């Protein structure tokens, strides 16, 4: 199947700083990238949908000014957690793909201290 | 809205034991159903899927049957191996849009030799 490469796989940052997470589609063009978040013992929840060359669509309750998404090319989408706080500590994962299967990145474990 | 309820873990089994991970869903219309697996340090990978009622998805010895009458998609394997140790996610998507998924909370499976 297609490959989506996500990094970093884990990051620890200080409260108030920003963290950028990258997702690259290595062998296909990702016109759309989905960003999910998972809190401990909870489901993966869709945060936003990014489309190449246009603004991202955010799910209800997700702050677009806090979670900045950029999808400037067909192979790269980034999620920046701005002014991170401990409550943003979570597992973030991206996915893309066709209509029959989604391809996921490896996920990023963010810990804000 | 759509939702997926998945058996809580963690689940610990001995090698060659029988595995069942329960999954039930709530959705409008006729969703497609998936099981994804995440091995340590890797992204989610599609394990199997079913797109209509009574379909059985199967892969690597795992099976799940789409039961519309009970709104279930339980994952089973007759004889687990140590290499099956991973986190398993049940998910659904609206028909024709496998890229955007609603997930269960995931079940950690550990198989002991």
mmCIF file of C-alpha atoms in Angstrom:
data_model
loop_
_atom_site.group_PDB
_atom_site.id
_atom_site.type_symbol
_atom_site.label_atom_id
_atom_site.label_comp_id
_atom_site.label_asym_id
_atom_site.label_seq_id
_atom_site.Cartn_x
_atom_site.Cartn_y
_atom_site.Cartn_z
ATOM 1 C CA UNK A 1 0.000 0.000 0.000
ATOM 2 C CA UNK A 2 0.839 3.670 -0.108
ATOM 3 C CA UNK A 3 3.150 5.159 2.501
ATOM 4 C CA UNK A 4 2.571 8.170 4.704
ATOM 5 C CA UNK A 5 5.607 9.240 6.702
ATOM 6 C CA UNK A 6 4.988 11.246 9.864
ATOM 7 C CA UNK A 7 7.513 12.817 12.171
ATOM 8 C CA UNK A 8 8.536 13.319 14.795
ATOM 9 C CA UNK A 9 7.277 10.126 16.397
ATOM 10 C CA UNK A 10 7.477 11.726 19.789
ATOM 11 C CA UNK A 11 8.223 15.171 21.141
ATOM 12 C CA UNK A 12 8.420 16.801 24.548
ATOM 13 C CA UNK A 13 8.072 20.555 24.678
ATOM 14 C CA UNK A 14 7.722 23.275 27.243
ATOM 15 C CA UNK A 15 4.392 24.948 27.871
ATOM 16 C CA UNK A 16 3.963 28.002 25.672
ATOM 17 C CA UNK A 17 6.132 26.805 22.819
ATOM 18 C CA UNK A 18 4.990 25.623 19.391
ATOM 19 C CA UNK A 19 5.451 22.206 17.850
ATOM 20 C CA UNK A 20 5.264 21.271 14.169
ATOM 21 C CA UNK A 21 4.273 17.798 13.002
ATOM 22 C CA UNK A 22 4.856 16.789 9.396
ATOM 23 C CA UNK A 23 3.149 14.205 7.245
ATOM 24 C CA UNK A 24 4.495 13.298 3.833
ATOM 25 C CA UNK A 25 2.987 11.038 1.225
ATOM 26 C CA UNK A 26 5.964 9.179 -0.196
ATOM 27 C CA UNK A 27 4.573 7.448 -3.255
ATOM 28 C CA UNK A 28 1.320 9.174 -4.094
ATOM 29 C CA UNK A 29 -0.158 12.634 -4.271
ATOM 30 C CA UNK A 30 -2.219 13.456 -1.220
ATOM 31 C CA UNK A 31 -4.778 16.052 -2.183
ATOM 32 C CA UNK A 32 -6.459 15.559 1.181
ATOM 33 C CA UNK A 33 -4.944 14.782 4.574
ATOM 34 C CA UNK A 34 -6.910 13.972 7.695
ATOM 35 C CA UNK A 35 -5.553 14.853 11.140
ATOM 36 C CA UNK A 36 -6.672 12.852 14.166
ATOM 37 C CA UNK A 37 -5.994 13.121 17.889
ATOM 38 C CA UNK A 38 -6.260 10.456 20.551
ATOM 39 C CA UNK A 39 -6.384 11.078 24.277
ATOM 40 C CA UNK A 40 -5.552 8.190 26.625
ATOM 41 C CA UNK A 41 -8.181 5.468 26.634
ATOM 42 C CA UNK A 42 -10.277 7.357 24.098
ATOM 43 C CA UNK A 43 -10.992 7.017 20.386
ATOM 44 C CA UNK A 44 -9.058 8.612 17.592
ATOM 45 C CA UNK A 45 -11.023 11.789 16.900
ATOM 46 C CA UNK A 46 -10.921 13.707 13.644
ATOM 47 C CA UNK A 47 -9.557 17.196 14.201
ATOM 48 C CA UNK A 48 -9.400 18.648 10.734
ATOM 49 C CA UNK A 49 -9.232 17.954 7.035
ATOM 50 C CA UNK A 50 -6.563 19.671 5.002
ATOM 51 C CA UNK A 51 -6.790 20.152 1.271
ATOM 52 C CA UNK A 52 -3.848 21.036 -0.906
ATOM 53 C CA UNK A 53 -3.859 24.702 -1.785
ATOM 54 C CA UNK A 54 -6.861 25.693 0.313
ATOM 55 C CA UNK A 55 -7.842 26.306 3.909
ATOM 56 C CA UNK A 56 -8.327 23.390 6.237
ATOM 57 C CA UNK A 57 -11.737 22.382 7.537
ATOM 58 C CA UNK A 58 -11.864 22.009 11.310
ATOM 59 C CA UNK A 59 -14.213 19.827 13.315
ATOM 60 C CA UNK A 60 -16.456 21.405 15.884
ATOM 61 C CA UNK A 61 -14.606 22.303 19.038
ATOM 62 C CA UNK A 62 -11.142 22.357 17.452
ATOM 63 C CA UNK A 63 -9.461 25.779 17.614
ATOM 64 C CA UNK A 64 -8.127 26.654 14.190
ATOM 65 C CA UNK A 65 -5.831 29.346 15.590
ATOM 66 C CA UNK A 66 -4.238 26.868 17.937
ATOM 67 C CA UNK A 67 -3.865 23.992 15.504
ATOM 68 C CA UNK A 68 -2.472 25.503 12.336
ATOM 69 C CA UNK A 69 -2.611 23.279 9.293
ATOM 70 C CA UNK A 70 -0.695 23.892 6.119
ATOM 71 C CA UNK A 71 -1.022 21.779 2.982
ATOM 72 C CA UNK A 72 1.075 23.690 0.508
ATOM 73 C CA UNK A 73 2.038 20.759 -1.690
ATOM 74 C CA UNK A 74 0.602 17.449 -2.821
ATOM 75 C CA UNK A 75 3.089 15.528 -0.699
ATOM 76 C CA UNK A 76 3.292 17.495 2.536
ATOM 77 C CA UNK A 77 0.817 18.544 5.201
ATOM 78 C CA UNK A 78 1.856 20.045 8.531
ATOM 79 C CA UNK A 79 0.103 20.520 11.842
ATOM 80 C CA UNK A 80 1.505 23.153 14.188
ATOM 81 C CA UNK A 81 0.354 23.182 17.786
ATOM 82 C CA UNK A 82 0.838 26.796 18.828
ATOM 83 C CA UNK A 83 1.419 27.905 22.419
ATOM 84 C CA UNK A 84 1.105 24.333 23.578
ATOM 85 C CA UNK A 85 -0.226 23.562 27.036
ATOM 86 C CA UNK A 86 -0.245 20.332 29.043
ATOM 87 C CA UNK A 87 -3.849 19.648 28.017
ATOM 88 C CA UNK A 88 -2.638 19.430 24.393
ATOM 89 C CA UNK A 89 -0.575 16.383 25.304
ATOM 90 C CA UNK A 90 -1.945 13.656 23.098
ATOM 91 C CA UNK A 91 -1.291 11.276 20.220
ATOM 92 C CA UNK A 92 -1.644 12.945 16.815
ATOM 93 C CA UNK A 93 -1.880 10.961 13.588
ATOM 94 C CA UNK A 94 -2.473 11.825 9.954
ATOM 95 C CA UNK A 95 -3.994 9.832 7.135
ATOM 96 C CA UNK A 96 -4.627 10.065 3.452
ATOM 97 C CA UNK A 97 -5.464 7.756 0.583
ATOM 98 C CA UNK A 98 -8.159 6.637 -1.789
ATOM 99 C CA UNK A 99 -11.803 5.844 -1.409
ATOM 100 C CA UNK A 100 -11.301 2.247 -0.359
ATOM 101 C CA UNK A 101 -8.498 2.517 2.135
ATOM 102 C CA UNK A 102 -6.883 5.117 4.360
ATOM 103 C CA UNK A 103 -3.100 5.155 4.850
ATOM 104 C CA UNK A 104 -1.785 6.382 8.151
ATOM 105 C CA UNK A 105 1.359 7.965 9.415
ATOM 106 C CA UNK A 106 3.191 6.500 12.391
ATOM 107 C CA UNK A 107 1.693 9.021 14.768
ATOM 108 C CA UNK A 108 3.280 11.616 17.050
ATOM 109 C CA UNK A 109 3.189 11.425 20.831
ATOM 110 C CA UNK A 110 3.225 15.008 22.118
ATOM 111 C CA UNK A 111 3.966 15.694 25.761
ATOM 112 C CA UNK A 112 3.792 19.277 26.990
ATOM 113 C CA UNK A 113 5.498 19.920 30.304
ATOM 114 C CA UNK B 1 -23.754 10.954 14.457
ATOM 115 C CA UNK B 2 -21.576 7.921 13.893
ATOM 116 C CA UNK B 3 -19.924 6.136 16.792
ATOM 117 C CA UNK B 4 -17.949 2.963 17.442
ATOM 118 C CA UNK B 5 -17.817 1.134 20.748
ATOM 119 C CA UNK B 6 -14.949 -1.244 21.156
ATOM 120 C CA UNK B 7 -14.078 -3.739 23.833
ATOM 121 C CA UNK B 8 -11.739 -2.207 26.349
ATOM 122 C CA UNK B 9 -8.333 -3.649 26.887
ATOM 123 C CA UNK B 10 -5.749 -4.520 27.548
ATOM 124 C CA UNK B 11 -6.170 -8.121 26.509
ATOM 125 C CA UNK B 12 -3.481 -10.657 27.373
ATOM 126 C CA UNK B 13 -3.550 -14.139 25.862
ATOM 127 C CA UNK B 14 -1.268 -17.100 25.606
ATOM 128 C CA UNK B 15 -0.015 -18.158 22.208
ATOM 129 C CA UNK B 16 -2.534 -20.283 20.256
ATOM 130 C CA UNK B 17 -5.475 -18.976 22.284
ATOM 131 C CA UNK B 18 -8.703 -17.854 20.652
ATOM 132 C CA UNK B 19 -9.188 -14.123 20.274
ATOM 133 C CA UNK B 20 -12.371 -12.077 20.153
ATOM 134 C CA UNK B 21 -12.441 -8.295 20.249
ATOM 135 C CA UNK B 22 -15.968 -6.933 20.287
ATOM 136 C CA UNK B 23 -17.014 -3.941 18.224
ATOM 137 C CA UNK B 24 -20.457 -2.393 17.830
ATOM 138 C CA UNK B 25 -21.397 0.702 15.918
ATOM 139 C CA UNK B 26 -24.034 3.357 15.484
ATOM 140 C CA UNK B 27 -24.445 4.925 12.075
ATOM 141 C CA UNK B 28 -26.983 6.256 9.663
ATOM 142 C CA UNK B 29 -27.230 4.568 6.319
ATOM 143 C CA UNK B 30 -24.924 1.754 5.329
ATOM 144 C CA UNK B 31 -21.390 2.334 6.531
ATOM 145 C CA UNK B 32 -18.266 0.422 5.599
ATOM 146 C CA UNK B 33 -16.536 -1.265 8.523
ATOM 147 C CA UNK B 34 -12.815 -1.717 9.126
ATOM 148 C CA UNK B 35 -10.300 -3.179 11.493
ATOM 149 C CA UNK B 36 -6.962 -1.414 11.657
ATOM 150 C CA UNK B 37 -3.878 -2.676 13.489
ATOM 151 C CA UNK B 38 -1.010 -0.651 14.889
ATOM 152 C CA UNK B 39 2.215 -2.463 15.654
ATOM 153 C CA UNK B 40 4.662 -0.780 18.045
ATOM 154 C CA UNK B 41 6.325 2.229 16.463
ATOM 155 C CA UNK B 42 4.318 1.995 13.239
ATOM 156 C CA UNK B 43 1.288 3.652 11.709
ATOM 157 C CA UNK B 44 -2.163 2.136 11.500
ATOM 158 C CA UNK B 45 -2.502 -0.545 8.849
ATOM 159 C CA UNK B 46 -5.690 -1.882 7.367
ATOM 160 C CA UNK B 47 -6.264 -5.424 8.629
ATOM 161 C CA UNK B 48 -9.605 -6.191 7.011
ATOM 162 C CA UNK B 49 -12.818 -4.555 5.901
ATOM 163 C CA UNK B 50 -16.418 -5.218 4.931
ATOM 164 C CA UNK B 51 -18.597 -2.937 2.886
ATOM 165 C CA UNK B 52 -22.070 -4.438 3.195
ATOM 166 C CA UNK B 53 -24.194 -6.552 5.503
ATOM 167 C CA UNK B 54 -23.141 -10.202 5.906
ATOM 168 C CA UNK B 55 -19.781 -9.563 4.244
ATOM 169 C CA UNK B 56 -16.889 -11.285 5.956
ATOM 170 C CA UNK B 57 -13.506 -9.609 5.914
ATOM 171 C CA UNK B 58 -10.472 -11.797 6.488
ATOM 172 C CA UNK B 59 -6.704 -11.423 6.526
ATOM 173 C CA UNK B 60 -3.771 -13.110 8.268
ATOM 174 C CA UNK B 61 -6.110 -15.519 10.033
ATOM 175 C CA UNK B 62 -8.307 -12.718 11.395
ATOM 176 C CA UNK B 63 -11.991 -12.550 10.491
ATOM 177 C CA UNK B 64 -14.895 -10.207 11.096
ATOM 178 C CA UNK B 65 -18.469 -10.360 9.805
ATOM 179 C CA UNK B 66 -20.620 -7.297 9.159
ATOM 180 C CA UNK B 67 -23.797 -7.934 11.172
ATOM 181 C CA UNK B 68 -26.376 -5.291 10.472
ATOM 182 C CA UNK B 69 -29.009 -6.827 12.746
ATOM 183 C CA UNK B 70 -26.726 -6.526 15.772
ATOM 184 C CA UNK B 71 -24.709 -3.563 14.418
ATOM 185 C CA UNK B 72 -21.528 -5.471 15.175
ATOM 186 C CA UNK B 73 -18.191 -6.259 13.549
ATOM 187 C CA UNK B 74 -16.367 -8.462 16.054
ATOM 188 C CA UNK B 75 -12.775 -9.423 15.311
ATOM 189 C CA UNK B 76 -11.775 -13.073 15.774
ATOM 190 C CA UNK B 77 -8.741 -15.250 15.331
ATOM 191 C CA UNK B 78 -8.605 -18.920 16.113
ATOM 192 C CA UNK B 79 -4.992 -19.127 17.226
ATOM 193 C CA UNK B 80 -3.026 -15.993 18.073
ATOM 194 C CA UNK B 81 0.732 -15.632 17.799
ATOM 195 C CA UNK B 82 3.198 -13.472 19.675
ATOM 196 C CA UNK B 83 3.577 -11.405 16.517
ATOM 197 C CA UNK B 84 -0.109 -10.421 16.741
ATOM 198 C CA UNK B 85 0.657 -8.248 19.754
ATOM 199 C CA UNK B 86 -0.523 -4.772 18.739
ATOM 200 C CA UNK B 87 -3.323 -2.260 19.174
ATOM 201 C CA UNK B 88 -6.464 -3.018 17.196
ATOM 202 C CA UNK B 89 -8.918 -0.317 16.119
ATOM 203 C CA UNK B 90 -12.447 -0.840 14.847
ATOM 204 C CA UNK B 91 -13.655 1.912 12.531
ATOM 205 C CA UNK B 92 -16.435 2.883 10.179
ATOM 206 C CA UNK B 93 -16.890 5.265 7.310
ATOM 207 C CA UNK B 94 -19.842 6.533 5.419
ATOM 208 C CA UNK B 95 -20.311 4.433 2.328
ATOM 209 C CA UNK B 96 -17.975 5.517 -0.431
ATOM 210 C CA UNK B 97 -15.676 7.572 1.735
ATOM 211 C CA UNK B 98 -13.132 5.327 3.395
ATOM 212 C CA UNK B 99 -10.712 8.131 3.963
ATOM 213 C CA UNK B 100 -12.580 9.816 6.808
ATOM 214 C CA UNK B 101 -13.104 7.369 9.648
ATOM 215 C CA UNK B 102 -14.834 7.136 12.991
ATOM 216 C CA UNK B 103 -12.773 5.012 15.370
ATOM 217 C CA UNK B 104 -13.269 2.933 18.448
ATOM 218 C CA UNK B 105 -10.931 3.488 21.367
ATOM 219 C CA UNK B 106 -8.533 0.718 20.411
ATOM 220 C CA UNK B 107 -7.708 -2.549 22.168
ATOM 221 C CA UNK B 108 -4.179 -3.405 23.228
ATOM 222 C CA UNK B 109 -3.480 -7.102 22.656
ATOM 223 C CA UNK B 110 -0.472 -8.823 24.194
ATOM 224 C CA UNK B 111 0.247 -12.432 23.304
ATOM 225 C CA UNK B 112 2.597 -14.299 25.599
ATOM 226 C CA UNK B 113 4.754 -17.197 24.406
#
